[in-house]
PDB file of C-alpha atoms in Angstrom:
ATOM      1  CA  PHE A   1      14.948  15.759  11.544  1.00 38.00           C
ATOM      2  CA  TYR A   2      12.319  16.535   9.000  1.00 47.00           C
ATOM      3  CA  PRO A   3      12.034  20.168   7.878  1.00 50.00           C
ATOM      4  CA  THR A   4       8.667  21.652   7.425  1.00 51.00           C
ATOM      5  CA  ILE A   5       7.790  24.707   5.551  1.00 49.00           C
ATOM      6  CA  MET A   6       4.877  25.343   8.121  1.00 47.00           C
ATOM      7  CA  SER A   7       4.983  25.201  11.991  1.00 48.00           C
ATOM      8  CA  ASP A   8       2.902  22.265  13.409  1.00 46.00           C
ATOM      9  CA  ASP A   9       0.292  24.758  14.464  1.00 49.00           C
ATOM     10  CA  GLU A  10      -0.167  25.873  10.813  1.00 48.00           C
ATOM     11  CA  LEU A  11      -0.271  22.515   9.654  1.00 46.00           C
ATOM     12  CA  GLY A  12      -3.518  21.835  11.574  1.00 45.00           C
ATOM     13  CA  PHE A  13      -2.762  18.380  13.282  1.00 44.00           C
ATOM     14  CA  GLU A  14      -4.497  17.715  16.545  1.00 42.00           C
ATOM     15  CA  GLY A  15      -2.920  16.712  19.610  1.00 33.00           C
ATOM     16  CA  GLU A  16       0.788  16.473  20.288  1.00 34.00           C
ATOM     17  CA  GLU A  17       1.619  14.600  17.058  1.00 53.00           C
ATOM     18  CA  LYS A  18       3.875  16.577  14.935  1.00 74.00           C
ATOM     19  CA  ALA A  19       5.136  15.845  11.421  1.00 81.00           C
ATOM     20  CA  ALA A  20       8.191  14.008  12.393  1.00 85.00           C
ATOM     21  CA  GLU A  21       6.197  11.782  14.328  1.00 88.00           C
ATOM     22  CA  HIS A  22       3.798  10.889  11.546  1.00 86.00           C
ATOM     23  CA  ILE A  23       6.749  10.069   9.429  1.00 89.00           C
ATOM     24  CA  ALA A  24       8.262   7.955  12.031  1.00 91.00           C
ATOM     25  CA  ARG A  25       5.131   6.262  12.594  1.00 92.00           C
ATOM     26  CA  ILE A  26       4.842   5.171   8.916  1.00 94.00           C
ATOM     27  CA  LYS A  27       8.483   4.331   8.250  1.00 94.00           C
ATOM     28  CA  GLN A  28       8.173   2.061  11.351  1.00 95.00           C
ATOM     29  CA  ALA A  29       4.892   0.507   9.769  1.00 95.00           C
ATOM     30  CA  TRP A  30       6.656  -0.066   6.410  1.00 96.00           C
ATOM     31  CA  LEU A  31       9.731  -1.887   8.216  1.00 96.00           C
ATOM     32  CA  ASN A  32       7.207  -3.928  10.247  1.00 96.00           C
ATOM     33  CA  GLU A  33       5.133  -4.635   7.218  1.00 95.00           C
ATOM     34  CA  LYS A  34       8.473  -5.453   5.000  1.00 95.00           C
ATOM     35  CA  HIS A  35       9.750  -8.092   7.708  1.00 96.00           C
ATOM     36  CA  ALA A  36       6.347  -9.753   8.803  1.00 94.00           C
ATOM     37  CA  PRO A  37       5.584 -12.765   6.957  1.00 92.00           C
ATOM     38  CA  GLU A  38       1.939 -11.979   6.800  1.00 92.00           C
ATOM     39  CA  LEU A  39      -0.026  -8.824   6.319  1.00 94.00           C
ATOM     40  CA  LEU A  40      -0.323  -6.681   9.426  1.00 94.00           C
ATOM     41  CA  LYS A  41      -3.339  -4.498  10.107  1.00 95.00           C
ATOM     42  CA  TYR A  42      -3.653  -1.688   7.788  1.00 95.00           C
ATOM     43  CA  GLU A  43      -2.406   1.807   9.455  1.00 93.00           C
ATOM     44  CA  GLU A  44      -5.099   3.772   8.224  1.00 93.00           C
ATOM     45  CA  GLU A  45      -4.361   6.896  10.474  1.00 92.00           C
ATOM     46  CA  ALA A  46      -0.879   6.878   9.814  1.00 91.00           C
ATOM     47  CA  VAL A  47      -1.414   6.825   6.001  1.00 93.00           C
ATOM     48  CA  SER A  48      -4.236   9.320   6.051  1.00 93.00           C
ATOM     49  CA  ASN A  49      -1.970  11.834   8.221  1.00 90.00           C
ATOM     50  CA  LEU A  50       1.187  11.520   6.110  1.00 91.00           C
ATOM     51  CA  ARG A  51      -1.145  12.056   2.802  1.00 93.00           C
ATOM     52  CA  SER A  52      -2.514  15.290   4.422  1.00 90.00           C
ATOM     53  CA  LEU A  53       0.812  16.257   5.491  1.00 87.00           C
ATOM     54  CA  ILE A  54       2.222  15.867   1.897  1.00 89.00           C
ATOM     55  CA  ALA A  55      -0.578  17.825   0.331  1.00 90.00           C
ATOM     56  CA  THR A  56      -0.341  20.518   3.019  1.00 86.00           C
ATOM     57  CA  GLN A  57       3.396  20.724   2.603  1.00 83.00           C
ATOM     58  CA  GLU A  58       3.285  20.662  -1.356  1.00 85.00           C
ATOM     59  CA  GLU A  59       0.635  23.330  -1.190  1.00 84.00           C
ATOM     60  CA  ALA A  60       3.016  25.519   1.008  1.00 79.00           C
ATOM     61  CA  ALA A  61       5.909  24.948  -1.036  1.00 76.00           C
ATOM     62  CA  ARG A  62       4.252  26.165  -4.248  1.00 78.00           C
ATOM     63  CA  GLU A  63       2.722  29.374  -2.312  1.00 77.00           C
ATOM     64  CA  ARG A  64       6.195  30.427  -1.052  1.00 73.00           C
ATOM     65  CA  ALA A  65       8.526  29.443  -3.892  1.00 67.00           C
ATOM     66  CA  HIS A  66       7.649  32.842  -5.846  1.00 71.00           C
ATOM     67  CA  ASP A  67       8.571  34.969  -2.757  1.00 69.00           C
ATOM     68  CA  SER A  68      12.205  35.254  -3.162  1.00 72.00           C
ATOM     69  CA  GLU A  69      15.100  33.483  -4.570  1.00 72.00           C
ATOM     70  CA  VAL A  70      15.805  32.071  -1.003  1.00 69.00           C
ATOM     71  CA  ASN A  71      12.381  30.687  -0.844  1.00 71.00           C
ATOM     72  CA  MET A  72      12.899  29.517  -4.101  1.00 75.00           C
ATOM     73  CA  PHE A  73      15.939  27.220  -3.217  1.00 78.00           C
ATOM     74  CA  LEU A  74      14.172  26.354   0.001  1.00 78.00           C
ATOM     75  CA  SER A  75      11.079  25.180  -2.036  1.00 77.00           C
ATOM     76  CA  ASN A  76      13.428  22.894  -3.992  1.00 79.00           C
ATOM     77  CA  VAL A  77      14.865  21.411  -1.007  1.00 82.00           C
ATOM     78  CA  TYR A  78      11.291  20.719   0.511  1.00 81.00           C
ATOM     79  CA  GLU A  79      10.165  19.025  -2.700  1.00 85.00           C
ATOM     80  CA  MET A  80      13.008  16.807  -2.494  1.00 89.00           C
ATOM     81  CA  GLU A  81      11.875  15.911   0.841  1.00 87.00           C
ATOM     82  CA  LEU A  82       8.453  15.574   0.000  1.00 90.00           C
ATOM     83  CA  SER A  83       9.690  13.234  -2.863  1.00 92.00           C
ATOM     84  CA  ARG A  84      11.226  10.748  -0.219  1.00 93.00           C
ATOM     85  CA  LEU A  85       8.178  10.755   1.907  1.00 93.00           C
ATOM     86  CA  LYS A  86       5.839   9.606  -1.242  1.00 95.00           C
ATOM     87  CA  TYR A  87       8.538   7.253  -1.868  1.00 96.00           C
ATOM     88  CA  LEU A  88       8.116   5.990   1.799  1.00 95.00           C
ATOM     89  CA  LEU A  89       4.544   5.916   1.396  1.00 96.00           C
ATOM     90  CA  ALA A  90       4.535   4.277  -1.802  1.00 96.00           C
ATOM     91  CA  ALA A  91       6.875   1.673  -0.367  1.00 96.00           C
ATOM     92  CA  TYR A  92       4.574   0.743   2.327  1.00 96.00           C
ATOM     93  CA  LEU A  93       1.579   0.333   0.212  1.00 96.00           C
ATOM     94  CA  ARG A  94       3.474  -1.542  -2.500  1.00 96.00           C
ATOM     95  CA  THR A  95       4.682  -4.257   0.152  1.00 96.00           C
ATOM     96  CA  ARG A  96       1.381  -4.710   1.162  1.00 96.00           C
ATOM     97  CA  LEU A  97       0.074  -5.257  -2.351  1.00 95.00           C
ATOM     98  CA  TRP A  98       3.051  -7.596  -3.158  1.00 95.00           C
ATOM     99  CA  LYS A  99       1.970  -9.836  -0.067  1.00 94.00           C
ATOM    100  CA  LEU A 100      -1.757  -9.523  -0.815  1.00 94.00           C
ATOM    101  CA  GLU A 101      -1.240 -10.758  -4.363  1.00 92.00           C
ATOM    102  CA  ARG A 102       0.639 -13.886  -3.534  1.00 91.00           C
ATOM    103  CA  LEU A 103      -1.914 -14.949  -0.948  1.00 90.00           C
ATOM    104  CA  VAL A 104      -5.140 -13.214  -2.217  1.00 90.00           C
ATOM    105  CA  VAL A 105      -7.516 -16.298  -1.722  1.00 87.00           C
ATOM    106  CA  TYR A 106      -6.363 -16.617   1.820  1.00 89.00           C
ATOM    107  CA  TYR A 107      -6.945 -12.849   2.666  1.00 91.00           C
ATOM    108  CA  LEU A 108     -10.386 -12.752   0.917  1.00 91.00           C
ATOM    109  CA  GLN A 109     -11.438 -15.134   3.557  1.00 90.00           C
ATOM    110  CA  PRO A 110     -13.768 -13.582   6.167  1.00 91.00           C
ATOM    111  CA  ALA A 111     -11.468 -14.374   9.017  1.00 91.00           C
ATOM    112  CA  HIS A 112      -8.519 -12.391   7.222  1.00 90.00           C
ATOM    113  CA  ARG A 113     -10.411  -9.513   5.760  1.00 92.00           C
ATOM    114  CA  ASP A 114      -9.683  -7.249   8.942  1.00 93.00           C
ATOM    115  CA  VAL A 115      -6.143  -6.597   8.074  1.00 94.00           C
ATOM    116  CA  LEU A 116      -7.107  -5.041   4.726  1.00 95.00           C
ATOM    117  CA  SER A 117      -8.299  -1.537   3.949  1.00 94.00           C
ATOM    118  CA  PRO A 118     -11.497  -0.916   1.890  1.00 94.00           C
ATOM    119  CA  LYS A 119      -9.400  -0.181  -1.316  1.00 95.00           C
ATOM    120  CA  GLU A 120      -7.144  -3.234  -0.767  1.00 95.00           C
ATOM    121  CA  LEU A 121     -10.179  -5.573  -0.329  1.00 95.00           C
ATOM    122  CA  GLU A 122     -11.638  -4.048  -3.814  1.00 96.00           C
ATOM    123  CA  PHE A 123      -8.174  -4.612  -5.248  1.00 96.00           C
ATOM    124  CA  ALA A 124      -8.034  -8.339  -3.687  1.00 94.00           C
ATOM    125  CA  ARG A 125     -11.438  -9.130  -5.137  1.00 94.00           C
ATOM    126  CA  GLY A 126     -10.587  -7.814  -8.584  1.00 95.00           C
ATOM    127  CA  TYR A 127      -7.300  -9.467  -8.711  1.00 93.00           C
ATOM    128  CA  ASP A 128      -8.819 -12.655  -7.579  1.00 90.00           C
ATOM    129  CA  ARG A 129     -11.588 -12.243 -10.269  1.00 91.00           C
ATOM    130  CA  LEU A 130      -8.943 -11.614 -13.137  1.00 91.00           C
ATOM    131  CA  THR A 131      -6.945 -14.531 -11.766  1.00 87.00           C
ATOM    132  CA  LYS A 132      -9.462 -16.943 -11.992  1.00 83.00           C
ATOM    133  CA  ASP A 133     -10.536 -15.860 -15.397  1.00 85.00           C
ATOM    134  CA  HIS A 134      -6.989 -16.242 -16.562  1.00 84.00           C
ATOM    135  CA  LEU A 135      -6.887 -19.672 -15.199  1.00 80.00           C
ATOM    136  CA  HIS A 136      -9.929 -20.949 -16.617  1.00 76.00           C
ATOM    137  CA  LYS A 137      -8.880 -19.472 -19.977  1.00 81.00           C
ATOM    138  CA  SER A 138      -5.626 -20.931 -19.971  1.00 78.00           C
ATOM    139  CA  CYS A 139      -5.939 -24.199 -18.365  1.00 73.00           C
ATOM    140  CA  LEU A 140      -9.560 -25.222 -17.332  1.00 68.00           C
ATOM    141  CA  GLN A 141     -11.253 -24.711 -20.588  1.00 70.00           C
ATOM    142  CA  ASP A 142      -9.016 -27.062 -22.269  1.00 70.00           C
ATOM    143  CA  LEU A 143      -9.810 -29.873 -19.900  1.00 66.00           C
ATOM    144  CA  PRO A 144     -12.527 -32.469 -20.603  1.00 65.00           C
ATOM    145  CA  GLY A 145     -15.813 -31.171 -19.268  1.00 63.00           C
ATOM    146  CA  TRP A 146     -16.169 -33.783 -16.529  1.00 53.00           C
ATOM    147  CA  ARG A 147     -12.942 -32.644 -14.981  1.00 58.00           C
ATOM    148  CA  HIS A 148     -14.193 -28.873 -14.768  1.00 57.00           C
ATOM    149  CA  HIS A 149     -16.286 -29.647 -11.202  1.00 56.00           C
ATOM    150  CA  TRP A 150     -13.080 -31.900 -10.123  1.00 53.00           C
ATOM    151  CA  LEU A 151     -10.747 -29.133 -10.206  1.00 57.00           C
ATOM    152  CA  SER A 152     -11.535 -25.955  -8.626  1.00 63.00           C
ATOM    153  CA  PHE A 153     -10.201 -22.290  -8.811  1.00 61.00           C
ATOM    154  CA  THR A 154      -9.100 -22.456  -5.478  1.00 63.00           C
ATOM    155  CA  GLN A 155      -7.380 -25.796  -5.685  1.00 67.00           C
ATOM    156  CA  LEU A 156      -5.831 -24.498  -8.786  1.00 64.00           C
ATOM    157  CA  SER A 157      -4.764 -21.371  -7.359  1.00 65.00           C
ATOM    158  CA  ALA A 158      -3.241 -23.299  -4.432  1.00 67.00           C
ATOM    159  CA  PHE A 159      -1.655 -25.697  -6.754  1.00 66.00           C
ATOM    160  CA  LEU A 160       0.032 -22.870  -8.973  1.00 63.00           C
ATOM    161  CA  PHE A 161       0.958 -20.912  -5.701  1.00 63.00           C
ATOM    162  CA  SER A 162       2.806 -24.141  -4.459  1.00 66.00           C
ATOM    163  CA  LEU A 163       4.788 -24.277  -7.443  1.00 63.00           C
ATOM    164  CA  SER A 164       5.938 -20.766  -7.425  1.00 59.00           C
ATOM    165  CA  LEU A 165       7.241 -21.536  -3.846  1.00 51.00           C
TER     166      LEU A 165
END
C-alpha cells in the first residue's frame, strides 16, 4: 500500500493505472535490471510516470502542510514515502549506469543502442570519450610511435576490462 495525498483522479493519470501500479512497475523493473546480466530495455514510461507522480505528490504535500497540525504530520509521513520512491528510482538508474560503465564499448555498438535511453546514450558517449582520453594519457602516449596503431583503444579497453574480471 502506498498512500497518496491526492486521489488518482486528481493526479491526472490516464487509463486504469494508479499510483501503486506505477510504483510496482518501477520496482519490478529495478529488480529485473538488478538480476539480469545485461542491460534490459529502458522503462521510459515507468520512469516518467514515477517522476510525475513524485513531483505531483511533493507539490500537494507542500500545499497541504500548512492547513493544520494533522496535515503537517501527514505531510512529513508523505515526504518520507516520497524519499523512498526517489531512492527506488535512483537505484534503478544507478544499476543501469553501473552496467553501462562496465561495458560501454559494447553498448555503443549500433546493434545494442536500442536498450539505452537518449540520456544514457549521451552519458555512454561521454564516458567512452573520457576513458579513451585517460587510457591514451596514462598508457599509449608512453609507447613508441610505431605501436600506437598496433594497439587500438578498443583493444586496450577490452584488455583492461578482462583484467578487472
